[in-house]
Short mmCIF file of C-alpha atoms in Angstrom, two decimals:
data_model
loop_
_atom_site.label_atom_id
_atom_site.label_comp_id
_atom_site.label_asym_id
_atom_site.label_seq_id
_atom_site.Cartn_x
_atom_site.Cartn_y
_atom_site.Cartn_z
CA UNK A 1 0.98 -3.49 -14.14
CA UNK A 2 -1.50 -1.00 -15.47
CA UNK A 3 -0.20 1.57 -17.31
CA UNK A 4 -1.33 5.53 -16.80
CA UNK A 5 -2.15 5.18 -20.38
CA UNK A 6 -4.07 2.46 -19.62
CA UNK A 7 -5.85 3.87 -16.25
CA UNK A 8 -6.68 7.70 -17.92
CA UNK A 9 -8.40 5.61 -20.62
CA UNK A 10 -10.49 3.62 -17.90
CA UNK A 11 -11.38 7.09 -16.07
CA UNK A 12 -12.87 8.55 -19.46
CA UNK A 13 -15.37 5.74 -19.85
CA UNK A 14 -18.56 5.76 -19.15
CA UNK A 15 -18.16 2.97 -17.06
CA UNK A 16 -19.37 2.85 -13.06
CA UNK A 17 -16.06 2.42 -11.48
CA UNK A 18 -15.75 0.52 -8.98
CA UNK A 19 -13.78 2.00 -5.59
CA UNK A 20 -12.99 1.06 -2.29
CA UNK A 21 -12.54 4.13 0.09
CA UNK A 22 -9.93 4.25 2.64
CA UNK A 23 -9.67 7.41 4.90
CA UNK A 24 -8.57 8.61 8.42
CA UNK A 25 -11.51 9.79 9.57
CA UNK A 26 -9.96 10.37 13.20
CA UNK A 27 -8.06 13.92 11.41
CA UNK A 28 -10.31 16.19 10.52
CA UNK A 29 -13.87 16.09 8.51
CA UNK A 30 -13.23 16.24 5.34
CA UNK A 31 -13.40 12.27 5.14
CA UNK A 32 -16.60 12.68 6.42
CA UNK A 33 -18.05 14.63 3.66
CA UNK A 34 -15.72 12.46 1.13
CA UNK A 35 -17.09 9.46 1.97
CA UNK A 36 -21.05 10.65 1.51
CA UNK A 37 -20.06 12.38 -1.95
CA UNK A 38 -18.69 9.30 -3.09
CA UNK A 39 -21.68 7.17 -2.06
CA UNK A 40 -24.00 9.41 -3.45
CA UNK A 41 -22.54 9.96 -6.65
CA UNK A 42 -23.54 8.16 -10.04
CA UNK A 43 -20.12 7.64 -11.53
CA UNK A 44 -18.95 5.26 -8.27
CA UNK A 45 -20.02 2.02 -6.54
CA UNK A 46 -18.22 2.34 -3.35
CA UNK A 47 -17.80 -1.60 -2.72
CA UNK A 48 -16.24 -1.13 0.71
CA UNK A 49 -14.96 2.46 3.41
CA UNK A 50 -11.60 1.45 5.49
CA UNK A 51 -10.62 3.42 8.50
CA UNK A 52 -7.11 4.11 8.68
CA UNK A 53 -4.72 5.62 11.64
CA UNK A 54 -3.57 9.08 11.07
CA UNK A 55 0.05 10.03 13.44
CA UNK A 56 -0.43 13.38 14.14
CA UNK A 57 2.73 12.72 16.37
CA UNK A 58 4.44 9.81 14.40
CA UNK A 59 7.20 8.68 16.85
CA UNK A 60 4.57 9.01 19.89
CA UNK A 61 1.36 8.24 18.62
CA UNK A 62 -0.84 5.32 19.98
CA UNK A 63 -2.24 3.84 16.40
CA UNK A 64 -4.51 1.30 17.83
CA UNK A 65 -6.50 4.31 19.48
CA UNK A 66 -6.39 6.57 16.58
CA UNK A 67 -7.58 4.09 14.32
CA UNK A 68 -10.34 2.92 16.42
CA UNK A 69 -11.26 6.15 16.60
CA UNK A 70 -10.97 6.64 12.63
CA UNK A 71 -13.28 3.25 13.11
CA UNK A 72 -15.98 4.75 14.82
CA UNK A 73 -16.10 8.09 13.00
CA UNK A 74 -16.30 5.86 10.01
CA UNK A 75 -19.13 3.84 11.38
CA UNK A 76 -21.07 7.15 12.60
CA UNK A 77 -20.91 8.84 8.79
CA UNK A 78 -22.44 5.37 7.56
CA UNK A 79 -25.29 5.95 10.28
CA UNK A 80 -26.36 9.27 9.81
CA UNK A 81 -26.33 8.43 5.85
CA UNK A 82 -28.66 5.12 7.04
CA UNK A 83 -26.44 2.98 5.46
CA UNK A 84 -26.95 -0.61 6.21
CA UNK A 85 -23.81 -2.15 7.91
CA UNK A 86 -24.83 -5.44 8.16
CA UNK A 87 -24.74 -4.92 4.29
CA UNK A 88 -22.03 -2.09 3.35
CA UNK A 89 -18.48 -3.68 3.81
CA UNK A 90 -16.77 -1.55 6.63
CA UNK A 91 -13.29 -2.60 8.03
CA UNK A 92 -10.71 -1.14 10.14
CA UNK A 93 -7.50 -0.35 9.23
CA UNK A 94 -3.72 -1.67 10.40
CA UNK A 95 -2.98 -0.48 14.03
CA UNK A 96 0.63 0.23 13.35
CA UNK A 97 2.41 1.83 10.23
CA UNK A 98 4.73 0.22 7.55
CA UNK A 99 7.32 2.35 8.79
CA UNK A 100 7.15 0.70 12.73
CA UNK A 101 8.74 -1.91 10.86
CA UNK A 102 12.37 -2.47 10.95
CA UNK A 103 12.13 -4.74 7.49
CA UNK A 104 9.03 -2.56 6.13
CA UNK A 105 6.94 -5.67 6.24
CA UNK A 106 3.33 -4.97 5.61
CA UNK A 107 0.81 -3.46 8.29
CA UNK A 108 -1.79 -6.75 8.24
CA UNK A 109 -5.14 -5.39 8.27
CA UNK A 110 -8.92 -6.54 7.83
CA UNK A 111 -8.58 -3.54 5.24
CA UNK A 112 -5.57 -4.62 3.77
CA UNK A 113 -7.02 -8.15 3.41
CA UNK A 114 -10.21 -6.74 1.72
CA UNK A 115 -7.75 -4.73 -0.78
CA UNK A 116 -6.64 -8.00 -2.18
CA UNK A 117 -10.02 -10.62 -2.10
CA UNK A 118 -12.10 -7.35 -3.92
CA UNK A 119 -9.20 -6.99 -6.67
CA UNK A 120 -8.75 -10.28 -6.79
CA UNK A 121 -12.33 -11.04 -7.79
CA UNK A 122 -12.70 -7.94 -9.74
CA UNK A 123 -12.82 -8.25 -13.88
CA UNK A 124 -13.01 -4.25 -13.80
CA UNK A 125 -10.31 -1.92 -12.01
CA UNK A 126 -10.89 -1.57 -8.78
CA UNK A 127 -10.04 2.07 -7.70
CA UNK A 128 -8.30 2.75 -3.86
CA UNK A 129 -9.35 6.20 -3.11
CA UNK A 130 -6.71 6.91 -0.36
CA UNK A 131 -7.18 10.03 1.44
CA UNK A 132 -4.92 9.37 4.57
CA UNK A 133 -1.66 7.61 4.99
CA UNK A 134 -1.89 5.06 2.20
CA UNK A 135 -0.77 2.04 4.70
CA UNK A 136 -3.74 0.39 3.97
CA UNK A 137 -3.01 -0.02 -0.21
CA UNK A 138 0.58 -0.22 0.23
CA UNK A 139 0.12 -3.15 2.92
CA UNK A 140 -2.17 -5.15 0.63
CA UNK A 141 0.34 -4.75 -2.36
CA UNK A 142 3.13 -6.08 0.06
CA UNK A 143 1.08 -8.90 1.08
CA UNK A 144 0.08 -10.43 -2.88
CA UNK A 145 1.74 -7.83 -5.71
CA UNK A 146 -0.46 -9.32 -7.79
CA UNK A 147 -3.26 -6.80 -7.11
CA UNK A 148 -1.28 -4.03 -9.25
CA UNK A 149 -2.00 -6.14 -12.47
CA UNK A 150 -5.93 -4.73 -11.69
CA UNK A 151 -5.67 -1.69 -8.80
CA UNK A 152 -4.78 1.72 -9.03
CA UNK A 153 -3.94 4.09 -6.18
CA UNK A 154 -5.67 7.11 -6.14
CA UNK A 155 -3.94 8.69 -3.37
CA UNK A 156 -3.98 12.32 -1.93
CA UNK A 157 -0.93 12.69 -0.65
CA UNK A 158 2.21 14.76 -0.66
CA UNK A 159 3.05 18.24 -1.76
CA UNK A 160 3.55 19.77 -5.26
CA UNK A 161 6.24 18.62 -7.33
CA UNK A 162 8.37 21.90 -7.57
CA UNK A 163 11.72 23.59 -7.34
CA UNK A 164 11.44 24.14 -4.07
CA UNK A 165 10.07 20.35 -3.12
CA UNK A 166 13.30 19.39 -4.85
CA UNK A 167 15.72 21.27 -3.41
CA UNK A 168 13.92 21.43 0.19
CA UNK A 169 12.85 19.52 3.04
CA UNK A 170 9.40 19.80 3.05
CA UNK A 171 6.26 18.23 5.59
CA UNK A 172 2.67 16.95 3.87
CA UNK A 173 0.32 15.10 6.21
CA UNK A 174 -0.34 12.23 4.84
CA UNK A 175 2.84 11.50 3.44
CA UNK A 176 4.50 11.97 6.72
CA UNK A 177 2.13 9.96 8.64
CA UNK A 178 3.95 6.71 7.08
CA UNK A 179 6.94 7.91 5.70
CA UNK A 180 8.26 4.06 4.66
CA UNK A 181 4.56 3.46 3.21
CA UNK A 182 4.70 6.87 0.85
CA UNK A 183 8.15 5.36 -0.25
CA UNK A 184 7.16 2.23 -1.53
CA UNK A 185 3.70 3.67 -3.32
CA UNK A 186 5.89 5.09 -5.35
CA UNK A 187 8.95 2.87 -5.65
CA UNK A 188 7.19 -0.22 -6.31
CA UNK A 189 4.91 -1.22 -9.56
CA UNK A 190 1.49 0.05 -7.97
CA UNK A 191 -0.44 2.20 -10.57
CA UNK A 192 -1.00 5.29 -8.65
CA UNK A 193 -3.00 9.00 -9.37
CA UNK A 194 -1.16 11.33 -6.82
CA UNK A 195 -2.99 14.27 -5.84
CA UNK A 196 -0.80 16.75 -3.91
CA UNK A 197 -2.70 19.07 -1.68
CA UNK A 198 -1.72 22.42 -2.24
CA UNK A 199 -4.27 25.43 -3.77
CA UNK A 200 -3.35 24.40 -7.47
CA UNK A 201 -3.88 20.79 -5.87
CA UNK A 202 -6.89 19.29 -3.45
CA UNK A 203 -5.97 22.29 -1.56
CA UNK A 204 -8.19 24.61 -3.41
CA UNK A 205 -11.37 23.16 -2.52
CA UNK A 206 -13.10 25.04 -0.43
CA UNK A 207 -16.58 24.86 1.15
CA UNK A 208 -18.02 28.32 3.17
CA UNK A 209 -21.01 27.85 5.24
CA UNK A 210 -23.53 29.64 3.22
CA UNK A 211 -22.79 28.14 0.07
CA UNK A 212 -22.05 24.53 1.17
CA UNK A 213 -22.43 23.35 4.27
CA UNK A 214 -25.98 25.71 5.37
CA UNK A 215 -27.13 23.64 2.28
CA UNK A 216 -27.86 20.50 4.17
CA UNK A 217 -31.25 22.16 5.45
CA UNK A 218 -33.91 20.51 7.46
CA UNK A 219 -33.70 18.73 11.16
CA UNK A 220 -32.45 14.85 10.09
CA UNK A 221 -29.89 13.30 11.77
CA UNK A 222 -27.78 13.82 8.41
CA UNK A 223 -28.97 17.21 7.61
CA UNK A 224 -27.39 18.27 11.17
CA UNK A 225 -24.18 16.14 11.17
CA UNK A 226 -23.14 17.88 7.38
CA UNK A 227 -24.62 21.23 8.24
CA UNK A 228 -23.60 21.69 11.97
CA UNK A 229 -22.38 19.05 13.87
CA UNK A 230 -19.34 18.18 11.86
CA UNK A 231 -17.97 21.73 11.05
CA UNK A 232 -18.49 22.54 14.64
CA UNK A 233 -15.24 20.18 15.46
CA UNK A 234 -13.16 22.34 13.51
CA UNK A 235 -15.00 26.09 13.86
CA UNK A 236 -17.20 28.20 16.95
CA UNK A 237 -20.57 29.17 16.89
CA UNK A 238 -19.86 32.49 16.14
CA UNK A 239 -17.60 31.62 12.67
CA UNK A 240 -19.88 29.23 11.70
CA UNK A 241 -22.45 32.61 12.03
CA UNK A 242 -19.51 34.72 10.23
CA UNK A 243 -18.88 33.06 7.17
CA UNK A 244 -16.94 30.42 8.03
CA UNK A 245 -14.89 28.24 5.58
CA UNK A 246 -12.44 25.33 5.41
CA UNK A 247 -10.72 23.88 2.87
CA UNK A 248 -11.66 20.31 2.07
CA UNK A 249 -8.82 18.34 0.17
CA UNK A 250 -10.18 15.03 0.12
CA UNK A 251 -13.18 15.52 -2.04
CA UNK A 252 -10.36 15.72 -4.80
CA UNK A 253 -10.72 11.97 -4.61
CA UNK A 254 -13.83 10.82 -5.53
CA UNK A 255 -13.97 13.54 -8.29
CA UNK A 256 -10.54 12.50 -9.80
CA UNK A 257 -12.68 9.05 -10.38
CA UNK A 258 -15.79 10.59 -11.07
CA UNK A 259 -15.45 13.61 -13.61
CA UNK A 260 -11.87 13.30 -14.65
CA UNK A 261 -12.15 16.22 -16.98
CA UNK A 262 -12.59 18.33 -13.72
CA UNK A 263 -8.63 18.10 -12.74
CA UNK A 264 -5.48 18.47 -15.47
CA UNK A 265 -3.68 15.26 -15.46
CA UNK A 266 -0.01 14.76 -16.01
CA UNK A 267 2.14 11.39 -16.42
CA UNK A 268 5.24 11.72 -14.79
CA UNK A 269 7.87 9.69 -13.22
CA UNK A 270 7.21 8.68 -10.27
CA UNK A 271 8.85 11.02 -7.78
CA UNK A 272 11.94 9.64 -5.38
CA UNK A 273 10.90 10.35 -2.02
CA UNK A 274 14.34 10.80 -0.29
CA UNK A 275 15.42 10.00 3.08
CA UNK A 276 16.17 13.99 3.80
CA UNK A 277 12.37 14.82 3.12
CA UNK A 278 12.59 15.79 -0.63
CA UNK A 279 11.66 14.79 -3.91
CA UNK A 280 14.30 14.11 -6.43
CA UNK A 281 13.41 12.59 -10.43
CA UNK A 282 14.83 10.05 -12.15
CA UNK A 283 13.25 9.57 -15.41
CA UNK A 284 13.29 6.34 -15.43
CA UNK A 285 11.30 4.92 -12.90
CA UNK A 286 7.35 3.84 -13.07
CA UNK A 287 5.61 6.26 -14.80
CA UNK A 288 2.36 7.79 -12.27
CA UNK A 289 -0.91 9.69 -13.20
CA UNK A 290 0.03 13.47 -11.52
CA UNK A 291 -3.48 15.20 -11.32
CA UNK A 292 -3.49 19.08 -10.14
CA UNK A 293 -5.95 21.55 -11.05
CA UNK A 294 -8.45 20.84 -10.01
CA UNK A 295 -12.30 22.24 -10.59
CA UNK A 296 -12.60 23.09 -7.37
CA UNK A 297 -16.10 25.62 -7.39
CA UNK A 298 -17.92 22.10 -9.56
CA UNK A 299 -16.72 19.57 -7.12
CA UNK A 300 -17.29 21.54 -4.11
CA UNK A 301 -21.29 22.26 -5.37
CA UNK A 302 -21.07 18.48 -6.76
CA UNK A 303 -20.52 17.37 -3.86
CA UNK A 304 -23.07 19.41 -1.99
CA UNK A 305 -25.58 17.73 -4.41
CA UNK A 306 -24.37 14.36 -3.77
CA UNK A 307 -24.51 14.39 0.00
CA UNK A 308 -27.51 15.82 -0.34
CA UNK A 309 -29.28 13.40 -2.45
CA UNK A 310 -28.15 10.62 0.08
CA UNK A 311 -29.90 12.43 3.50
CA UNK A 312 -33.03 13.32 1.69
CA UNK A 313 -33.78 9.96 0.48
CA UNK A 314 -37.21 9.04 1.40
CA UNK A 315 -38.43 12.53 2.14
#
């Protein structure tokens, strides 16, 4: 298993790093815009994008239509951008979580199954940039272990590691959305980067629509979907016209990889996620990359820069 030694190292390189993404695209847009900075920046080749489920409504949620729809969002970013996909590696995600399982079996996937050929082919570390419910990495470790001997975890998931995380019950996202999944990440030997998401975490990243998104200028297909038609799922007209502004976790991800002297990085025991909803430490278990802090005003105008390199190609 790769050590966080081993892995901070790696991200200080000057290497390309290699990454698969893997987002639910189906939750809210920040995937979106995730997905297009990591394509268009430098640093990365993105060698595949996975659409995974989010359970807004775990115990009543119908995974095969959320994660088609993560699917389709997934394959509608990769239009606008003019990707090829007859050429970029696309695949959906498991249609039912880790935790629907009674013996925590892995979720079998097309994404899952990609996990393990890429790291298994891979001389480099291959990097799973996880900004959902991290059924997709956890699923592929289940299936062949032997991919943690080359693949790290970059997952954004969880909250802040705190007094009041350990004491209380407590609800993040994508932590929740596969409970059982979020467990194992961080029981078993996967090398993992956890990224929590509150504002000293992923949390703080913020774009406002004069600064960021009014930046995608022009009438393209992608200038529209970044500027306009994407924030308009989350915002009106009239905010959008006000000053509107929404935080935007997930570009924590590719910038972790990217420009890791842009967050503070911490190795830690892994935290014990507990069956009551806490966190608990035992110093003894795996040791994990905890990155908080981070940048947020560079990788929000990074990623502006990015995105926008990608829909004015040609022009």
């Amino acid at each position: 298993m790769l050590t966080p030694e081993q892995i901070l190292n790696d991200l200080k390189t000057d290497r390309v790093k290699k990454v698969i993404f893997d987002g639910d695209f189906s939750a809210e847009i920040d995937d979106q815009y995730a997905l297009a900075y990591a394509l268009g920046l430098d640093k990365l080749e993105v060698l595949a994008a996975n659409a995974v489920a989010h359970y807004e409504y775990p115990d009543r949620c119908d995974t095969l239509s959320t994660v088609t729809f993560s699917y389709s969002e997934l394959l509608r970013t990769l239009f606008v951008l003019g990707i090829d996909r007859d050429k970029f590696k696309h695949f959906m995600g498991a249609t039912e979580r880790i935790a629907a399982h009674a013996d925590y079996s892995p979720s079998d996937s097309a994404a899952s199954r990609n996990i393990i050929e890429t790291v298994k082919n891979s001389d480099e570390i291959i990097y799973v940039i996880t900004t959902g419910p991290c059924t997709s990495a956890v699923s592929a470790y289940l299936m062949d272990p032997s991919i943690a001997e080359n693949m790290c975890v970059v997952w954004l998931g969880g909250s802040a590691i705190s007094d009041h995380t350990l004491k209380h019950s407590f609800h993040e996202w994508n932590l929740h959305s596969d409970y059982e999944a979020s467990q194992i990440l961080f029981n078993s030997d996967i090398p993992v980067i956890m990224m929590h998401a509150e504002s000293n975490g992923s949390g703080g990243i913020i774009f406002d629509t004069e600064r960021h998104f009014n930046q995608f200028e022009g009438e393209s297909l992608g200038a529209e979907f970044f500027r306009k038609i994407l924030p308009r799922v989350c915002a009106t007209k009239d905010q959008l016209a006000n000053g509107w502004s929404k935080v935007m976790c997930d570009l924590m991800g590719p910038a972790t990889v990217a420009h890791p002297d842009w967050v503070e990085f911490k190795i830690i025991p892994a935290p014990v996620i507990t069956d009551d909803y806490k966190y608990a430490i035992d110093s003894t278990r795996k040791k994990i990359l905890y990155a908080e802090y981070p940048k947020a005003d560079l990788i929000a105008d990074d990623a502006v820069k990015a995105i926008k390199k990608l829909i004015y190609k040609g022009e």
